[in-house]
Amino acid sequence: GNSVTQMEGPVTLSEEAFLTINCTYTATGYPSLFWYVQYPGEGLQLLLKATKADDKGSNKGFEATYRKETTSFHLEKGSVQVSDSAVYFCALSYAGGTSYGKLTFGQGTILTVHP
Amino acid sequence: KAGVTQTPRYLIKTRGQQVTLSCSPISGHRSVSWYQQTPGQGLQFLFEYFSETQRNKGNFPGRFSGRQFSNSRSEMNVSTLELGDSALYLCASSSTAGTPRDTEAFFGQGTRLTVV
């Protein structure tokens, strides 16, 4: 079956540090890939997405590139802020007939940024 | 544009009881999905409804059920509650009519269910 594996956390950084959160996936066919962010007490918000190989998703300074050869979708940001502290989820949706409405999530990575 | 609304936000129930959670999708969205979020299992897909029909279902026991109304609002029901059902239940809506290859899912804030 389809699965997503994220790097183990939590991740603790100082403000303005470089961020990488690794994400790899297992899926048949050509899934779409997503990064979602969850702030305390809230639901999930879409951060960025990529729908085909070599696509780069970007938003709010975050970037991730869909690498089919390494089945990866690593999240990066050049300079994190305290306000980026949240839980980050990598996810895939598979355009298959039995996959309506289904996102498969990684386990989530807690990011804490200190001033 | 109003977002996805889930009610109630918090709920405490006793083992053996049943519970119904509600989700109002974004206006115009016809697909509603439900997820269970726990510290141990993470985010797990429960089921998806589109135009009042369940199109997809995750690996949960039959105690978990749902439905969708003609206005796209959805409810999920859990019968005979167990302690392990304590979780954050999230609802997501999207506008897609077909496979969601390039469609964003918008999530509600969730319902925090505690079973005692």
Short mmCIF file of C-alpha atoms in Angstrom, two decimals:
data_model
loop_
_atom_site.label_atom_id
_atom_site.label_comp_id
_atom_site.label_asym_id
_atom_site.label_seq_id
_atom_site.Cartn_x
_atom_site.Cartn_y
_atom_site.Cartn_z
CA GLY A 1 0.00 0.00 0.00
CA ASN A 2 0.89 3.67 -0.13
CA SER A 3 2.90 5.13 2.73
CA VAL A 4 4.77 8.27 3.74
CA THR A 5 7.78 8.41 6.05
CA GLN A 6 8.98 11.62 7.67
CA MET A 7 12.17 12.26 9.56
CA GLU A 8 11.84 11.72 13.26
CA GLY A 9 11.41 14.81 15.38
CA PRO A 10 11.08 16.95 17.22
CA VAL A 11 13.22 19.53 15.49
CA THR A 12 14.45 22.51 17.49
CA LEU A 13 16.08 25.47 15.74
CA SER A 14 17.12 29.02 16.46
CA GLU A 15 15.47 31.83 14.57
CA GLU A 16 16.96 32.39 11.09
CA ALA A 17 18.37 28.86 10.91
CA PHE A 18 17.96 26.65 7.83
CA LEU A 19 15.24 24.03 7.98
CA THR A 20 15.03 20.65 6.29
CA ILE A 21 12.36 18.06 7.05
CA ASN A 22 12.83 14.86 5.11
CA CYS A 23 9.92 13.02 3.53
CA THR A 24 9.97 9.87 1.43
CA TYR A 25 7.03 7.95 0.02
CA THR A 26 6.03 4.57 -1.29
CA ALA A 27 3.29 4.50 -3.89
CA THR A 28 2.37 2.89 -7.15
CA GLY A 29 1.73 5.18 -10.05
CA TYR A 30 2.16 8.93 -9.80
CA PRO A 31 0.84 10.45 -6.58
CA SER A 32 0.44 14.12 -5.83
CA LEU A 33 2.51 15.26 -2.85
CA PHE A 34 1.65 17.79 -0.17
CA TRP A 35 2.99 19.47 2.92
CA TYR A 36 0.42 20.45 5.54
CA VAL A 37 1.03 22.48 8.70
CA GLN A 38 -0.90 22.25 11.97
CA TYR A 39 -0.69 25.05 14.53
CA PRO A 40 -1.66 24.33 18.14
CA GLY A 41 -5.39 23.80 18.56
CA GLU A 42 -6.12 24.08 14.88
CA GLY A 43 -6.78 21.88 11.89
CA LEU A 44 -4.42 21.31 9.00
CA GLN A 45 -3.55 23.97 6.44
CA LEU A 46 -2.06 23.22 3.05
CA LEU A 47 1.44 24.67 2.88
CA LEU A 48 2.46 23.60 -0.61
CA LYS A 49 1.94 20.87 -3.17
CA ALA A 50 3.43 19.27 -6.29
CA THR A 51 1.55 17.09 -8.72
CA LYS A 52 4.24 15.63 -10.98
CA ALA A 53 7.91 14.74 -11.00
CA ASP A 54 10.36 17.67 -10.78
CA ASP A 55 7.60 20.10 -9.80
CA LYS A 56 8.61 22.52 -7.06
CA GLY A 57 5.97 23.67 -4.62
CA SER A 58 6.59 26.88 -2.70
CA ASN A 59 4.77 29.11 -0.24
CA LYS A 60 5.72 31.51 2.57
CA GLY A 61 9.44 30.83 2.02
CA PHE A 62 9.00 27.06 2.19
CA GLU A 63 9.93 24.88 -0.79
CA ALA A 64 9.79 21.20 -1.71
CA THR A 65 10.68 19.43 -4.96
CA TYR A 66 8.98 16.23 -6.15
CA ARG A 67 11.84 13.79 -6.79
CA LYS A 68 10.54 10.62 -8.36
CA GLU A 69 13.97 8.98 -8.68
CA THR A 70 14.46 9.16 -4.91
CA THR A 71 10.72 9.09 -4.04
CA SER A 72 11.23 12.15 -1.87
CA PHE A 73 9.58 15.50 -1.16
CA HIS A 74 11.81 17.21 1.41
CA LEU A 75 10.63 20.48 2.95
CA GLU A 76 13.12 23.36 3.19
CA LYS A 77 13.17 26.95 4.40
CA GLY A 78 16.17 29.19 4.34
CA SER A 79 15.45 31.21 7.48
CA VAL A 80 12.86 30.06 10.00
CA GLN A 81 10.90 32.32 12.32
CA VAL A 82 9.38 31.72 15.74
CA SER A 83 5.97 31.82 14.05
CA ASP A 84 6.91 28.72 12.01
CA SER A 85 6.71 26.60 15.16
CA ALA A 86 4.09 23.96 14.37
CA VAL A 87 3.66 20.34 13.32
CA TYR A 88 4.42 19.59 9.68
CA PHE A 89 2.87 16.68 7.79
CA CYS A 90 3.93 15.25 4.48
CA ALA A 91 1.10 13.59 2.56
CA LEU A 92 0.23 11.99 -0.74
CA SER A 93 -2.94 11.46 -2.68
CA TYR A 94 -3.05 8.79 -5.27
CA ALA A 95 -5.08 9.28 -8.39
CA GLY A 96 -6.49 5.79 -8.34
CA GLY A 97 -10.06 4.60 -8.49
CA THR A 98 -10.20 3.56 -4.85
CA SER A 99 -8.54 6.68 -3.51
CA TYR A 100 -11.31 9.23 -3.54
CA GLY A 101 -10.79 11.88 -0.89
CA LYS A 102 -7.96 10.02 0.76
CA LEU A 103 -4.73 11.64 1.87
CA THR A 104 -2.05 9.36 3.28
CA PHE A 105 -0.03 11.21 5.91
CA GLY A 106 3.39 10.84 7.43
CA GLN A 107 3.67 10.79 11.20
CA GLY A 108 4.31 14.50 11.49
CA THR A 109 7.36 16.48 12.59
CA ILE A 110 7.19 18.92 15.48
CA LEU A 111 9.19 22.08 14.78
CA THR A 112 10.09 24.49 17.57
CA VAL A 113 11.89 27.71 16.75
CA HIS A 114 13.51 29.69 19.56
CA PRO A 115 14.24 33.44 19.40
CA LYS B 1 -15.91 32.60 2.35
CA ALA B 2 -16.60 30.56 5.46
CA GLY B 3 -14.26 27.67 6.15
CA VAL B 4 -15.03 24.13 7.19
CA THR B 5 -17.00 24.11 10.42
CA GLN B 6 -16.97 21.21 12.83
CA THR B 7 -19.21 20.91 15.85
CA PRO B 8 -18.85 20.45 18.69
CA ARG B 9 -15.22 21.41 19.30
CA TYR B 10 -14.92 19.34 22.45
CA LEU B 11 -16.83 16.33 23.68
CA ILE B 12 -16.54 14.01 26.67
CA LYS B 13 -18.34 10.68 26.53
CA THR B 14 -18.44 7.52 28.60
CA ARG B 15 -17.41 4.09 27.37
CA GLY B 16 -20.28 2.31 25.68
CA GLN B 17 -22.07 5.48 24.62
CA GLN B 18 -22.40 6.66 21.07
CA VAL B 19 -21.49 10.03 19.59
CA THR B 20 -22.30 12.04 16.49
CA LEU B 21 -19.97 14.66 15.07
CA SER B 22 -20.95 17.22 12.48
CA CYS B 23 -19.08 18.85 9.60
CA SER B 24 -20.26 21.69 7.38
CA PRO B 25 -18.05 21.97 4.28
CA ILE B 26 -17.12 25.11 2.41
CA SER B 27 -20.01 26.31 0.31
CA GLY B 28 -19.95 24.57 -3.07
CA HIS B 29 -17.74 21.72 -1.93
CA ARG B 30 -19.33 18.32 -2.44
CA SER B 31 -16.59 16.01 -1.15
CA VAL B 32 -16.17 15.51 2.58
CA SER B 33 -13.52 13.30 4.17
CA TRP B 34 -13.02 12.34 7.81
CA TYR B 35 -9.78 11.59 9.63
CA GLN B 36 -8.87 10.39 13.09
CA GLN B 37 -5.75 11.92 14.67
CA THR B 38 -4.08 10.29 17.67
CA PRO B 39 -0.55 10.61 19.10
CA GLY B 40 0.12 6.92 18.50
CA GLN B 41 -1.39 6.33 15.07
CA GLY B 42 -1.16 9.80 13.58
CA LEU B 43 -3.68 10.84 10.94
CA GLN B 44 -5.79 8.00 9.62
CA PHE B 45 -8.44 8.17 6.92
CA LEU B 46 -11.93 7.13 7.98
CA PHE B 47 -14.15 7.67 4.92
CA GLU B 48 -15.12 10.03 2.13
CA TYR B 49 -18.52 11.11 0.90
CA PHE B 50 -19.53 12.77 -2.33
CA SER B 51 -23.10 13.66 -3.25
CA GLU B 52 -24.47 11.61 -0.35
CA THR B 53 -22.54 8.48 -1.40
CA GLN B 54 -19.65 6.91 0.43
CA ARG B 55 -16.92 6.47 -2.16
CA ASN B 56 -14.05 5.37 0.00
CA LYS B 57 -13.52 3.85 3.43
CA GLY B 58 -10.48 3.32 5.62
CA ASN B 59 -9.67 0.40 7.88
CA PHE B 60 -11.89 1.13 10.83
CA PRO B 61 -14.43 -1.16 12.51
CA GLY B 62 -18.10 -0.95 11.68
CA ARG B 63 -18.71 1.10 14.84
CA PHE B 64 -17.53 4.06 12.79
CA SER B 65 -20.07 5.23 10.27
CA GLY B 66 -21.00 8.38 8.44
CA ARG B 67 -23.44 10.00 6.14
CA GLN B 68 -23.80 13.05 3.96
CA PHE B 69 -26.88 15.14 3.41
CA SER B 70 -28.12 16.79 0.25
CA ASN B 71 -26.59 20.11 1.34
CA SER B 72 -23.18 18.34 1.60
CA ARG B 73 -23.09 18.57 5.39
CA SER B 74 -21.75 15.37 6.86
CA GLU B 75 -21.97 13.55 10.14
CA MET B 76 -19.94 10.73 11.54
CA ASN B 77 -21.14 8.41 14.25
CA VAL B 78 -19.21 6.19 16.60
CA SER B 79 -21.20 3.61 18.51
CA THR B 80 -20.20 1.67 21.62
CA LEU B 81 -17.34 4.02 22.40
CA GLU B 82 -14.03 2.62 23.61
CA LEU B 83 -11.23 4.41 25.45
CA GLY B 84 -9.10 4.07 22.31
CA ASP B 85 -11.56 6.20 20.36
CA SER B 86 -10.30 9.27 22.17
CA ALA B 87 -8.85 11.42 19.42
CA LEU B 88 -9.10 14.57 17.37
CA TYR B 89 -11.54 13.98 14.52
CA LEU B 90 -10.89 16.14 11.49
CA CYS B 91 -13.13 16.80 8.57
CA ALA B 92 -11.89 18.05 5.20
CA SER B 93 -13.82 19.31 2.21
CA SER B 94 -12.83 19.74 -1.41
CA SER B 95 -14.53 20.73 -4.61
CA THR B 96 -13.40 17.85 -6.74
CA ALA B 97 -15.85 15.61 -8.47
CA GLY B 98 -13.21 13.18 -9.67
CA THR B 99 -9.95 11.84 -8.31
CA PRO B 100 -8.28 14.64 -6.35
CA ARG B 101 -5.01 14.82 -8.23
CA ASP B 102 -4.68 18.56 -8.00
CA THR B 103 -7.31 19.64 -5.52
CA GLU B 104 -6.77 21.16 -2.14
CA ALA B 105 -8.46 19.67 0.89
CA PHE B 106 -9.57 22.28 3.42
CA PHE B 107 -9.64 21.10 7.01
CA GLY B 108 -11.82 22.12 9.91
CA GLN B 109 -10.45 22.71 13.39
CA GLY B 110 -11.59 19.30 14.51
CA THR B 111 -13.65 17.81 17.32
CA ARG B 112 -11.67 16.67 20.33
CA LEU B 113 -13.39 13.52 21.65
CA THR B 114 -12.45 12.18 25.07
CA VAL B 115 -13.84 8.83 26.15
CA VAL B 116 -13.75 8.15 29.90
#
